[in-house]
Structure formats: structure tokens, C-alpha cells
Tab-separated table of N, CA and C in Angstrom:
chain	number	residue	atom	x	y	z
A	1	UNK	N	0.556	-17.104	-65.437
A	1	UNK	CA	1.452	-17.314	-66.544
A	1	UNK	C	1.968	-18.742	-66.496
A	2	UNK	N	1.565	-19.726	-67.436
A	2	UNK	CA	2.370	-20.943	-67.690
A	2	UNK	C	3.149	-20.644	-69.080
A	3	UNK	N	4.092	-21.692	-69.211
A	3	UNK	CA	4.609	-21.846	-70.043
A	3	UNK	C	4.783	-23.240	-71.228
A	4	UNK	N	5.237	-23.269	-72.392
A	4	UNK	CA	5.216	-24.892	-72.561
A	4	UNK	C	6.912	-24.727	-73.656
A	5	UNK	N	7.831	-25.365	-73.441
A	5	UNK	CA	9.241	-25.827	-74.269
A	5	UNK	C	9.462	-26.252	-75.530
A	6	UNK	N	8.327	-26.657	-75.591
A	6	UNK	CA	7.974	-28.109	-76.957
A	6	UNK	C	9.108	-27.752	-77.592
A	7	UNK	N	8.925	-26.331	-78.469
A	7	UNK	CA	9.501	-26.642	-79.530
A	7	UNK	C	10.166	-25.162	-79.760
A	8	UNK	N	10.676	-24.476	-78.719
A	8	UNK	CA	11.267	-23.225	-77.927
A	8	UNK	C	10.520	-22.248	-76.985
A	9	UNK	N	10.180	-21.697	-76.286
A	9	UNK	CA	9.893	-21.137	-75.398
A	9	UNK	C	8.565	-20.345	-76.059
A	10	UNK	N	7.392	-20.725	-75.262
A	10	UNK	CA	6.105	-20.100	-75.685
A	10	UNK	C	5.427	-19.916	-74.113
A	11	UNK	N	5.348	-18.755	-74.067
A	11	UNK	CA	4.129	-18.159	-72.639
A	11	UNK	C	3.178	-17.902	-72.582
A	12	UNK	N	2.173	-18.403	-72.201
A	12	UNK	CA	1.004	-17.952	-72.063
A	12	UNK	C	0.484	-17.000	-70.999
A	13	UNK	N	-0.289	-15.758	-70.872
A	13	UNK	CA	-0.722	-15.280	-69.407
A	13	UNK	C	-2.065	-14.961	-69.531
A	14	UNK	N	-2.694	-15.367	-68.704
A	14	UNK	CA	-4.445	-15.702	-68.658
A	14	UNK	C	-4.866	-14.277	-67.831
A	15	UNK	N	-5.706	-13.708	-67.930
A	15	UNK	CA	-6.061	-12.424	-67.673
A	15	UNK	C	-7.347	-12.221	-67.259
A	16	UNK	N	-7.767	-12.220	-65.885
A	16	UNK	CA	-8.896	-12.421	-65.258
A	16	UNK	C	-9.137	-11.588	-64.313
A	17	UNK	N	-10.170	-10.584	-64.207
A	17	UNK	CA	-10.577	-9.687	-63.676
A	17	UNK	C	-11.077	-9.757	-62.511
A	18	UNK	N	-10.363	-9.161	-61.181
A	18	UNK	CA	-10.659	-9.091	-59.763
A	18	UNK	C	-12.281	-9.636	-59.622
A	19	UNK	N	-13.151	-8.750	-60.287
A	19	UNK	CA	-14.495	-9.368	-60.092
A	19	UNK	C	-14.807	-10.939	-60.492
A	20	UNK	N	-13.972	-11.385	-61.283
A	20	UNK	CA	-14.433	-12.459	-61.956
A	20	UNK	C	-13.565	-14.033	-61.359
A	21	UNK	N	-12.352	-13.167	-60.486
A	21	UNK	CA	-11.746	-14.287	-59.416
A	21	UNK	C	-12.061	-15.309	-59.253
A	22	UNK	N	-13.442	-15.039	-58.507
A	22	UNK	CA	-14.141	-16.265	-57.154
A	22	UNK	C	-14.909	-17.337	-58.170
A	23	UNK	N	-15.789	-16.672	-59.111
A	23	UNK	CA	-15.956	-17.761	-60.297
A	23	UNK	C	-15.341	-18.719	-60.900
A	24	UNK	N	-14.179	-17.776	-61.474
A	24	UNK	CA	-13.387	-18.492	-62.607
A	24	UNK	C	-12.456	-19.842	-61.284
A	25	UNK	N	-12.194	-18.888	-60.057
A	25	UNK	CA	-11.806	-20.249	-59.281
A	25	UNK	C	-12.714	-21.333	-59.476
A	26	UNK	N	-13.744	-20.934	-59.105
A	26	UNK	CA	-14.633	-22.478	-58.713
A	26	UNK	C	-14.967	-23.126	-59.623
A	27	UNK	N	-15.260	-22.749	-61.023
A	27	UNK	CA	-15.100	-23.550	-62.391
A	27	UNK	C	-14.223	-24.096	-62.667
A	28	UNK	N	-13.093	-23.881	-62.405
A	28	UNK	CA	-11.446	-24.253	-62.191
A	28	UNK	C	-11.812	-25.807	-61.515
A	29	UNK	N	-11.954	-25.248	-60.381
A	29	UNK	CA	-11.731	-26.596	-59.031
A	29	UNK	C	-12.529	-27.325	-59.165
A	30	UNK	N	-13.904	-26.717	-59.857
A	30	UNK	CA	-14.919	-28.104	-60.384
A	30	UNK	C	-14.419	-29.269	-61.036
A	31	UNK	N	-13.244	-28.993	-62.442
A	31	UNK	CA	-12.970	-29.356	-63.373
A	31	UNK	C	-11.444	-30.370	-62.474
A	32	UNK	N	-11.138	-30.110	-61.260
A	32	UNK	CA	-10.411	-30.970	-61.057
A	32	UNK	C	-10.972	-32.374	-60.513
A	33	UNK	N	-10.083	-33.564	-60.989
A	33	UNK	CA	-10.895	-34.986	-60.641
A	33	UNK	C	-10.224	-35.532	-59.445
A	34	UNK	N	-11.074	-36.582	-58.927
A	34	UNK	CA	-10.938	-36.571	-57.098
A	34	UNK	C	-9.576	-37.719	-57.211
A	35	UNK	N	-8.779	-37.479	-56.328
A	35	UNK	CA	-7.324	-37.467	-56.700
A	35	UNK	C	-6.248	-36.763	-57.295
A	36	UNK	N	-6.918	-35.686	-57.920
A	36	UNK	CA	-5.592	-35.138	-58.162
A	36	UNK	C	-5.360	-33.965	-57.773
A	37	UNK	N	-4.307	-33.096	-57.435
A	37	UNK	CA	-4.195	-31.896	-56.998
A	37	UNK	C	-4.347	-30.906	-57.493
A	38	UNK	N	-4.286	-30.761	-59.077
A	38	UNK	CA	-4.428	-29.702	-60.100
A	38	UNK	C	-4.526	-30.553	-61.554
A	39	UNK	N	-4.745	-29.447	-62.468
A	39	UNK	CA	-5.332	-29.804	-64.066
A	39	UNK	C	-3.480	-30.013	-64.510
A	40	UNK	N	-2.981	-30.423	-65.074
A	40	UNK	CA	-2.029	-30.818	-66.008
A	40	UNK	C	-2.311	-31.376	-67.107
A	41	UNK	N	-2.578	-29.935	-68.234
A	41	UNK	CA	-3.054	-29.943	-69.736
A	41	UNK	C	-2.389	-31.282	-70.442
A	42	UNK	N	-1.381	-31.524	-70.054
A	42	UNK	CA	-0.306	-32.215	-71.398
A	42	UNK	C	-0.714	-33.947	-70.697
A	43	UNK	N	-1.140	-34.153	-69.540
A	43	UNK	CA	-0.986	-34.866	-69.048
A	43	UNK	C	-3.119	-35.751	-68.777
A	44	UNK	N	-3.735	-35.230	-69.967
A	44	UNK	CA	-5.050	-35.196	-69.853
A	44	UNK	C	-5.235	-36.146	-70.815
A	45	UNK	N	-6.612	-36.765	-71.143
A	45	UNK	CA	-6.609	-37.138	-72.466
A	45	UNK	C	-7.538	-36.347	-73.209
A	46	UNK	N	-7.902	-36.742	-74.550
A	46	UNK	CA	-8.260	-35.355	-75.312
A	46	UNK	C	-9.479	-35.204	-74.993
A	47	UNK	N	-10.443	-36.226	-74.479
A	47	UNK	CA	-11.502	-35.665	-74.536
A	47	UNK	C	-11.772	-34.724	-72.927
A	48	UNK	N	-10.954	-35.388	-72.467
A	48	UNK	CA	-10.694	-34.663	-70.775
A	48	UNK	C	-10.413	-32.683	-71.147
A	49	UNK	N	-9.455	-32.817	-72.406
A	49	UNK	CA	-8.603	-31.293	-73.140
A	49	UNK	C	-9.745	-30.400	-73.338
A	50	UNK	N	-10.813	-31.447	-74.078
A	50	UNK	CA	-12.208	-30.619	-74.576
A	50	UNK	C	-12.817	-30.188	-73.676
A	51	UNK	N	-13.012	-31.166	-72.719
A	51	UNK	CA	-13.863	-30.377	-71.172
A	51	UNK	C	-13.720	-29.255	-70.949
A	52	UNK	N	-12.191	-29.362	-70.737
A	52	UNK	CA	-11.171	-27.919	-69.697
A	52	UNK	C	-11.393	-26.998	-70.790
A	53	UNK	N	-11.169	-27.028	-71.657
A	53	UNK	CA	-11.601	-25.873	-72.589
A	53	UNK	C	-12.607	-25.109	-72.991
A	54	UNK	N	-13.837	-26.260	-73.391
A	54	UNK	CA	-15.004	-26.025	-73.325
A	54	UNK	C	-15.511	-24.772	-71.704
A	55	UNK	N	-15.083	-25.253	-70.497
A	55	UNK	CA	-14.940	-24.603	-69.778
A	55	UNK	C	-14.281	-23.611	-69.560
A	56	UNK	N	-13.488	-23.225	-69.643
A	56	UNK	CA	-12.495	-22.660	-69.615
A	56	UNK	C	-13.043	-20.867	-70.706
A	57	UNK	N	-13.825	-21.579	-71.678
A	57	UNK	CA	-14.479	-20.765	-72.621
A	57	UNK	C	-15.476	-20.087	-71.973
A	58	UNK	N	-16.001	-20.544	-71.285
A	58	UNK	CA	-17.225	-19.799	-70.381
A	58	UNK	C	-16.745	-18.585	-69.603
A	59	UNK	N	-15.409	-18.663	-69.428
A	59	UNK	CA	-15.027	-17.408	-68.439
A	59	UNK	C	-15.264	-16.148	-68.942
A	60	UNK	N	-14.723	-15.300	-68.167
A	60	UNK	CA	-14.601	-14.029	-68.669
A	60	UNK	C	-13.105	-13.789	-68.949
A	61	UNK	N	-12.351	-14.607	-68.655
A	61	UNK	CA	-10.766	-14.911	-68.819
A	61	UNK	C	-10.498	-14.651	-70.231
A	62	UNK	N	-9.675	-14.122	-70.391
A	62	UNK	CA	-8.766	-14.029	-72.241
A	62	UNK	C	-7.235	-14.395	-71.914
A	63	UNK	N	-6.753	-14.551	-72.868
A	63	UNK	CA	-5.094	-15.340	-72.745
A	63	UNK	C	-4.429	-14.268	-73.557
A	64	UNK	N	-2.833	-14.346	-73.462
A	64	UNK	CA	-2.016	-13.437	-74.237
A	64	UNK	C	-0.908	-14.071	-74.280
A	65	UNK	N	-0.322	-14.357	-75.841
A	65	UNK	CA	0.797	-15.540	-76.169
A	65	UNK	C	2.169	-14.462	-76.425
A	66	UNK	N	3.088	-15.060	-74.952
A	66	UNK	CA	4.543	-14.410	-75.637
A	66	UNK	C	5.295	-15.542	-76.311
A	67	UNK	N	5.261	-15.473	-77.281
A	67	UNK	CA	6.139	-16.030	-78.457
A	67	UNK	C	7.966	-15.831	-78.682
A	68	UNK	N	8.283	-16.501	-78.225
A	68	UNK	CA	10.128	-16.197	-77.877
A	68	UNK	C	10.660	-17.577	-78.643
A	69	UNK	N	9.997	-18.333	-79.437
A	69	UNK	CA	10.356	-19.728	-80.191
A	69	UNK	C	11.966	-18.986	-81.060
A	70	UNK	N	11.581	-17.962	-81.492
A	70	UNK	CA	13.168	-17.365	-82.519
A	70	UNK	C	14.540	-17.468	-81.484
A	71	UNK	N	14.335	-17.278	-80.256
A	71	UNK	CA	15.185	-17.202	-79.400
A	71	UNK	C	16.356	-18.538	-79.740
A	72	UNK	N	17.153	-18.574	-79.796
A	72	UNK	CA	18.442	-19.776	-79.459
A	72	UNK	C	18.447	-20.309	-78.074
A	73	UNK	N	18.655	-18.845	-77.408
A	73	UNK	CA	19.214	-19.288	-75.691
A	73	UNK	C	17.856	-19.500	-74.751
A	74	UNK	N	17.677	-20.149	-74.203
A	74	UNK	CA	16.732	-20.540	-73.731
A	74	UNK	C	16.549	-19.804	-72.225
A	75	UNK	N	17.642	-18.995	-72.003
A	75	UNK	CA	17.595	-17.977	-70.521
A	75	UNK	C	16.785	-16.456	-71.285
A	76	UNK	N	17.681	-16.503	-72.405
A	76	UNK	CA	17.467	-14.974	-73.042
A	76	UNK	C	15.962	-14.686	-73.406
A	77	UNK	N	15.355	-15.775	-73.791
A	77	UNK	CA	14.234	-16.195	-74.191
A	77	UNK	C	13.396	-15.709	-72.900
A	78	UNK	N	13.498	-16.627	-72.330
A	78	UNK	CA	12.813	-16.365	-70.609
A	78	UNK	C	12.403	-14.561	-70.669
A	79	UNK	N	13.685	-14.296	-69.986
A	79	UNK	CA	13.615	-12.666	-69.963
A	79	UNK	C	13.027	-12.002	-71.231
A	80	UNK	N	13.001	-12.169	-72.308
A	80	UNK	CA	12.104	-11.472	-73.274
A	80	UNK	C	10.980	-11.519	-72.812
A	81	UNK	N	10.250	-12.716	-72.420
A	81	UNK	CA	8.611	-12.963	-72.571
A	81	UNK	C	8.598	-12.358	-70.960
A	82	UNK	N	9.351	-12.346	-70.038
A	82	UNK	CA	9.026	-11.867	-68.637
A	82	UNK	C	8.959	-10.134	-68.773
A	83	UNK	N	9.592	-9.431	-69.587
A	83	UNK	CA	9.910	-8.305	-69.719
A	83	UNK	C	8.455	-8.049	-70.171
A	84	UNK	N	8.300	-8.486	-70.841
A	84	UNK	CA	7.192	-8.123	-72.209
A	84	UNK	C	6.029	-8.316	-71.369
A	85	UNK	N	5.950	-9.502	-70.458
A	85	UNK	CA	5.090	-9.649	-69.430
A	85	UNK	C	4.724	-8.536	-68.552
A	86	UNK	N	5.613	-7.721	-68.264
A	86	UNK	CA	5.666	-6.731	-67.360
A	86	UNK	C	5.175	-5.532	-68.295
A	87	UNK	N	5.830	-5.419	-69.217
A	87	UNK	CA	5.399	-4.365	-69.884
A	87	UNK	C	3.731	-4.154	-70.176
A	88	UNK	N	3.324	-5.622	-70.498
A	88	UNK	CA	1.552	-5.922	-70.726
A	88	UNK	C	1.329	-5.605	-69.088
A	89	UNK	N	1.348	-6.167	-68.373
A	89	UNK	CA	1.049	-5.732	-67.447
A	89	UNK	C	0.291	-4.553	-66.836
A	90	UNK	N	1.720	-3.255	-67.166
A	90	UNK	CA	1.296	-1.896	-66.569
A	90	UNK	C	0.461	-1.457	-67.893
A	91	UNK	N	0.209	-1.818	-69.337
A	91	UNK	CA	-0.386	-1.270	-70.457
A	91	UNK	C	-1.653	-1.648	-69.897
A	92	UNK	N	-2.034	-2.825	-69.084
A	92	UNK	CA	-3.414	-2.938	-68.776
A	92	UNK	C	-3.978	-2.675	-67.103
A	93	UNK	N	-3.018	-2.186	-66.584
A	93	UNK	CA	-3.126	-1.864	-64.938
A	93	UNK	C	-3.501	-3.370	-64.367
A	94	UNK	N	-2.489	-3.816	-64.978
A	94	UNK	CA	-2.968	-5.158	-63.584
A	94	UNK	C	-2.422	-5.073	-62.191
A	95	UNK	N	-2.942	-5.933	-61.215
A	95	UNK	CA	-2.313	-5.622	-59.837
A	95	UNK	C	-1.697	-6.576	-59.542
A	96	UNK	N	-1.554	-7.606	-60.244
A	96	UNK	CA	-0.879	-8.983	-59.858
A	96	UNK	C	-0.711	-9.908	-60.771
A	97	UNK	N	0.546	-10.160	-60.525
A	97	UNK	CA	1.003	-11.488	-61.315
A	97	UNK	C	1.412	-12.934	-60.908
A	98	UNK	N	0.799	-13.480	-61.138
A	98	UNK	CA	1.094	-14.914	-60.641
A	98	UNK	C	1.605	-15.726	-61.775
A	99	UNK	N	2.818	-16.528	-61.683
A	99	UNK	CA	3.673	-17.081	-62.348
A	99	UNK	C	3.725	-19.057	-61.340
A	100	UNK	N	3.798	-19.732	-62.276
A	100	UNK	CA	4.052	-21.145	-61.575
A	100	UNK	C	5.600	-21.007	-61.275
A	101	UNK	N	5.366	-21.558	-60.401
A	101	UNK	CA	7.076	-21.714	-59.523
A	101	UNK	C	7.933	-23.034	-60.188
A	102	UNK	N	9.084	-22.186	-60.928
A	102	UNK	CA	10.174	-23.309	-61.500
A	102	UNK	C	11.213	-23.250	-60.807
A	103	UNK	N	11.330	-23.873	-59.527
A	103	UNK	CA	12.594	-23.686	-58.883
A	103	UNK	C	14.107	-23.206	-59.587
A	104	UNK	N	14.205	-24.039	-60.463
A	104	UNK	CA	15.308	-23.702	-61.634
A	104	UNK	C	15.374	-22.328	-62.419
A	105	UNK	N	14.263	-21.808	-62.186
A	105	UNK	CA	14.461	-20.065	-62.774
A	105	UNK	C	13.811	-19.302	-61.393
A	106	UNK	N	13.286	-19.785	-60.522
A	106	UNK	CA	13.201	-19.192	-59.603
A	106	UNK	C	13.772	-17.673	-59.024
A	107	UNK	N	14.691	-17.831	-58.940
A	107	UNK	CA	16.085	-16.804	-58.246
A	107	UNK	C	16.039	-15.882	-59.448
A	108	UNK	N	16.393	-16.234	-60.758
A	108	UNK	CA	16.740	-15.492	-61.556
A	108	UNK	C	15.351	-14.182	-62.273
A	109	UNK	N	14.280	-15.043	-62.244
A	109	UNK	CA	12.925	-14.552	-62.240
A	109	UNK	C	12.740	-13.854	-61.660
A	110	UNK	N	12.881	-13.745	-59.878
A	110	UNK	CA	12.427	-12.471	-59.172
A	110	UNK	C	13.264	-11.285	-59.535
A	111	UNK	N	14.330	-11.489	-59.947
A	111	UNK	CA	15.628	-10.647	-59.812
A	111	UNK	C	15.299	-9.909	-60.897
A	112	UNK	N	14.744	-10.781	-62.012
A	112	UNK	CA	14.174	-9.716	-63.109
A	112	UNK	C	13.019	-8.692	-62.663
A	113	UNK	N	12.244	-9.669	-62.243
A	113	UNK	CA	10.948	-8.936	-62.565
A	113	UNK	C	11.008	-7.687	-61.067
A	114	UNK	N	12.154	-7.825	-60.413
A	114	UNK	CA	11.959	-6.654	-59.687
A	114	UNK	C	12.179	-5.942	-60.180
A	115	UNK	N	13.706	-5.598	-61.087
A	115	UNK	CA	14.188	-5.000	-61.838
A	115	UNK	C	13.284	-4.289	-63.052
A	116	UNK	N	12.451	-4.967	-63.516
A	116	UNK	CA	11.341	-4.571	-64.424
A	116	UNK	C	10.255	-3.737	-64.403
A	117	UNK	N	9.811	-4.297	-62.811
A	117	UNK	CA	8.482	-3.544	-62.377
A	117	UNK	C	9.488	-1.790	-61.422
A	118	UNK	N	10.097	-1.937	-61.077
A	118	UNK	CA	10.445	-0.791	-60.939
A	118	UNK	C	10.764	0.090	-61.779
A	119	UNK	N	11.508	-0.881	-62.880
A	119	UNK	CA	11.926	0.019	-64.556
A	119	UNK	C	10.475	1.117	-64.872
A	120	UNK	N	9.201	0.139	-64.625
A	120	UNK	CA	8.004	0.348	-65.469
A	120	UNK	C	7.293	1.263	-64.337
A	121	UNK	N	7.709	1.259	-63.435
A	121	UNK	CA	7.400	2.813	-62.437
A	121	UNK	C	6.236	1.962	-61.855
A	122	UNK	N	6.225	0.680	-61.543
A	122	UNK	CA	4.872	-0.102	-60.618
A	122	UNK	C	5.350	-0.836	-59.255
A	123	UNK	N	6.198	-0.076	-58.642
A	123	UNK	CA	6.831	-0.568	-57.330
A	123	UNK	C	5.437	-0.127	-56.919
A	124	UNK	N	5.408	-1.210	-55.666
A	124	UNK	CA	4.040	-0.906	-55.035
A	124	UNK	C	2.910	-1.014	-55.691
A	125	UNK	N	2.514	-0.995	-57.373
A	125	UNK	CA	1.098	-1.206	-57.583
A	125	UNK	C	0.986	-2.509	-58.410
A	126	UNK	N	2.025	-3.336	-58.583
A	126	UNK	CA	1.879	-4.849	-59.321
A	126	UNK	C	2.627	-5.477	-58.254
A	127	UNK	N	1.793	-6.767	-57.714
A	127	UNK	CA	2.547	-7.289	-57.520
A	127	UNK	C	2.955	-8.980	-57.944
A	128	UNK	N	4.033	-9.866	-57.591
A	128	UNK	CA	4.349	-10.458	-58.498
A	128	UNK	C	4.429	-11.882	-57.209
A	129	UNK	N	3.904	-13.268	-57.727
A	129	UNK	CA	3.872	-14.039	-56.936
A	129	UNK	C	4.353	-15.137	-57.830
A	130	UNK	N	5.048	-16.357	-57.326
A	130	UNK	CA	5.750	-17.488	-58.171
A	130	UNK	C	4.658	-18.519	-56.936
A	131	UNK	N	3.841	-18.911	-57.552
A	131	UNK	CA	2.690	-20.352	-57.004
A	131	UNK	C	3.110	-22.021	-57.859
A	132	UNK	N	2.531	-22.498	-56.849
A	132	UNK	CA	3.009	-23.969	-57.549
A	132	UNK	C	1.474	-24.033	-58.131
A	133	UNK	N	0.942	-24.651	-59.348
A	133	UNK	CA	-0.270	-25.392	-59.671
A	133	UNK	C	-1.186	-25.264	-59.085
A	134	UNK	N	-0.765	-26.522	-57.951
A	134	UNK	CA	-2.116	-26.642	-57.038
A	134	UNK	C	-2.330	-25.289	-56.124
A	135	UNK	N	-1.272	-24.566	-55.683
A	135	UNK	CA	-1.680	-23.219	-55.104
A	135	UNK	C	-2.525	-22.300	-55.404
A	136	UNK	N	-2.513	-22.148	-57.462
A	136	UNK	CA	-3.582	-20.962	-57.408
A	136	UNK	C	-4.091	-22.091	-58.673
A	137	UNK	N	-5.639	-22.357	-58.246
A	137	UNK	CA	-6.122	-23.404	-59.423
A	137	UNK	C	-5.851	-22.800	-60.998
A	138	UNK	N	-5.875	-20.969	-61.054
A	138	UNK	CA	-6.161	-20.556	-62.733
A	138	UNK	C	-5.130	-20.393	-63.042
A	139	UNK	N	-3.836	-21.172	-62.707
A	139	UNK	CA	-2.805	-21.427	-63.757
A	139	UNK	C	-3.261	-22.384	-64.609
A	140	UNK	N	-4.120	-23.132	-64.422
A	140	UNK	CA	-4.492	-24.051	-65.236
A	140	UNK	C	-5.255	-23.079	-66.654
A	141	UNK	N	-5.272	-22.399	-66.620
A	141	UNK	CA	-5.764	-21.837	-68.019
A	141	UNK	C	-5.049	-21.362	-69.071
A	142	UNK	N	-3.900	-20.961	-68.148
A	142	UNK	CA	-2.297	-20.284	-69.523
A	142	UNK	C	-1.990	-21.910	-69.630
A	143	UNK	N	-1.886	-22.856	-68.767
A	143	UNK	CA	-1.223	-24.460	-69.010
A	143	UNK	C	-1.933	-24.657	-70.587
A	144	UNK	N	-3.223	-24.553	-70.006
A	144	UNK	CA	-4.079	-25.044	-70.781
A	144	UNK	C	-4.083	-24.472	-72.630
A	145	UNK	N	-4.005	-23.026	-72.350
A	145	UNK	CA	-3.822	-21.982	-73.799
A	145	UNK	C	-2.423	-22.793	-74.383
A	146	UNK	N	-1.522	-22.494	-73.199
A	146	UNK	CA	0.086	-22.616	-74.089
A	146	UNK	C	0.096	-24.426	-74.771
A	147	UNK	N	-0.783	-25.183	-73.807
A	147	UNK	CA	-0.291	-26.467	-74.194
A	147	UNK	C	-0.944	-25.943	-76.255
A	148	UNK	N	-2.291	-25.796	-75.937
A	148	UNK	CA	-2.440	-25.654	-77.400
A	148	UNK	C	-2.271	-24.929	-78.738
A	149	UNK	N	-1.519	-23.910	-78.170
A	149	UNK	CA	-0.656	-22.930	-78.949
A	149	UNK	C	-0.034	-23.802	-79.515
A	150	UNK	N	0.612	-24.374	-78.934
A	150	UNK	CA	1.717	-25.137	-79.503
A	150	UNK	C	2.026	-26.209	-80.031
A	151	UNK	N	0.728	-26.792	-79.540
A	151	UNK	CA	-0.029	-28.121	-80.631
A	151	UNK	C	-0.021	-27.258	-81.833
A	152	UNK	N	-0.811	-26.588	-82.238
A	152	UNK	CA	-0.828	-26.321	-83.327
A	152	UNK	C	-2.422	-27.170	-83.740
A	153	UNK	N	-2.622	-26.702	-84.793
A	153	UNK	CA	-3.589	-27.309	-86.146
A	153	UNK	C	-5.451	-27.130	-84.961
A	154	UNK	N	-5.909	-28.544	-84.636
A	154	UNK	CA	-7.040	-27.852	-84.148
A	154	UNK	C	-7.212	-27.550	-82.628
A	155	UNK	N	-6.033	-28.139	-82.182
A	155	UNK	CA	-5.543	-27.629	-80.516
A	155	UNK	C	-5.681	-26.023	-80.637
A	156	UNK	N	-4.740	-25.403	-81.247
A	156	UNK	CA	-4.951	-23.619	-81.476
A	156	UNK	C	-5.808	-23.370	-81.875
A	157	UNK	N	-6.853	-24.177	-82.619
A	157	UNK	CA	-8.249	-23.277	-83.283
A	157	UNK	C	-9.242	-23.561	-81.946
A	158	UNK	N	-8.748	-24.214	-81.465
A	158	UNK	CA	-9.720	-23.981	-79.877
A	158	UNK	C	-9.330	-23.086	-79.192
A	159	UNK	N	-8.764	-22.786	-78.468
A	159	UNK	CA	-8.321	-21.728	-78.087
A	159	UNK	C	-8.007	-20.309	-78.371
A	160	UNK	N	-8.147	-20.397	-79.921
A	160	UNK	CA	-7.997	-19.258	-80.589
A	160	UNK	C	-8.702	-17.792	-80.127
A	161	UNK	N	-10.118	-18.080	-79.680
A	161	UNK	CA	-11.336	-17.299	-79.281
A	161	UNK	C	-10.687	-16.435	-78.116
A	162	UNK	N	-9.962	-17.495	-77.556
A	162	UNK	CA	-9.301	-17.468	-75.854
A	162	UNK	C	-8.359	-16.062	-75.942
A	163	UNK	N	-7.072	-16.239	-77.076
A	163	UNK	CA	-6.543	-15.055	-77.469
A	163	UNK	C	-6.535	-14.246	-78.001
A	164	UNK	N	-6.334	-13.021	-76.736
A	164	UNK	CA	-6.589	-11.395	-77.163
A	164	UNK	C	-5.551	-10.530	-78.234
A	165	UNK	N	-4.459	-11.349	-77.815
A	165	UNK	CA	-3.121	-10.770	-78.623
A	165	UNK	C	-1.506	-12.025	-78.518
A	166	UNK	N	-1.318	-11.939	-79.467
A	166	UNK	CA	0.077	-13.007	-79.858
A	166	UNK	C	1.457	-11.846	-80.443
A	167	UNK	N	2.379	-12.084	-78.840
A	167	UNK	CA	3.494	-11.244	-79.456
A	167	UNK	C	4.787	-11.778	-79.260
A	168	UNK	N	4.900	-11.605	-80.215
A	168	UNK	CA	6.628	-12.224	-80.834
A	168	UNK	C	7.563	-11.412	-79.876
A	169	UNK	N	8.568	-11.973	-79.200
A	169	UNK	CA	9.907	-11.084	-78.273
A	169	UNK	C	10.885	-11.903	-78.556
């Protein structure tokens, strides 16, 4: 799960199947260039955007956009798309969630999502990890979805293929 602010709170969570792990890693880590530690979508240039995507398309990976832009408060927001996160979650039996680590919501994040996954009766069968970037390379693929969600115009028509479902919280 990445996220992007631009222009209120938009989440992306990339959805990649135990079998399809070890691949989608190493297509990942291919796509990183020698010097840097991880992909940073916003921080690419476009034709670098097309690569990662172009790639990125080959997976077996699909994306899912929580949409919380209506939100005002920018905490309340958070917890909508984390809730909703959880809720997708157990609707598709996932076993794990990996989230990039924002020190600044850190604390407040676990506190939810414990609260959540127990709500949703998955103590013990989801579990939930906060990684930096370079820790798990396929955050780079929600980076990658949300940066262009939110571009808008032909940034989202690339990615479009990518998403399975777009839900408003």
C-alpha cells in the first residue's frame, strides 16, 4: 500500500499473489538503477514512468484505489482508506499486508489496524507489516498506480488496465 497527498488523500494497494512473489520481486529489482535504493515514481522522469509501468504491466499484480480526496481531515481520511483496506483484505483472503512506513502515522496505524483486523475476525490469519521502500521492492507498484491516479489525464489511462476496483471512503 502506497499512498500520494497531491490533492487529498488517495491509496493505492497492489495485490500480488504468493505464487507470483519471487517474480514480480525480481522484475521490480531489475527496474531499479545502480545507485539507488528503490523506484520513487514522482521522483523519475517520464520516460523512466513508462518503463516502470510498461513493466509493471507484465505482472500478474492488479491495484485497488482508496479514494478519501472528499475527506477535510487528513487523519480521518487515513483511517477510512485503512479500514476499507482491511475490509478488502478479508473479502479477498489475503495473508498480508505491507504498508510503507510513515513514522508520523506510524503509532496511530498499528493501533488501527489491530483494532480492525480483529473487528474483521482475522487475528492470526492477516498479517500486517509497515516496510520502508527499499525493504520490500513491490511497494513500488501502489507508488507507482497512486502517483498516476492522481496525475490524472494519460498518467491514469496507463494504469487504468492495472485497476481492479476504485472506492470512494
Amino acid at each position: 500500500m502506497d499512498e500520494t497527498k497531491e490533492r487529498g488523500l488517495l491509496v493505492a494497494a497492489a495485490v500480488v499473489l504468493p505464487a507470483d512473489l519471487v517474480a514480480a520481486r525480481r522484475t521490480i529489482r531489475d527496474l531499479i538503477l545502480p545507485g539507488q535504493r528503490r523506484i520513487h515514481f514522482h521522483k523519475e522522469k517520464d520516460d523512466r514512468r513508462r518503463q516502470i509501468i510498461a513493466a509493471v504491466a507484465t505482472l500478474s499484480a492488479h491495484a485497488v484505489i482508496f479514494d478519501a480526496r472528499d475527506h477535510r481531515n487528513a487523519r480521518m481520511a487515513r483511517e477510512a482508506c485503512l479500514v476499507d483496506l482491511v475490509e478488502h483484505a478479508a473479502k479477498i483472503n489475503a495473508a498480508r499486508l505491507v504498508l510503507e512506513r510513515d513514522d508520523s502515522t506510524f503509532q496511530a496505524d498499528r493501533r488501527l489496524l489491530f483494532e480492525q483486523v480483529r473487528r474483521s475476525g482475522l487475528s492470526g490469519a492477516l498479517r500486517y507489516d509497515h516496510l520502508r521502500a527499499h525493504e520490500e521492492c513491490l511497494l513500488a507498484i501502489p507508488d507507482a498506480v497512486a502517483w498516476c491516479w492522481a496525475k490524472g489525464g494519460r498518467w491514469k489511462t496507463s494504469v487504468q488496465r492495472l485497476v481492479r476496483e476504485s472506492r470512494q471512503v
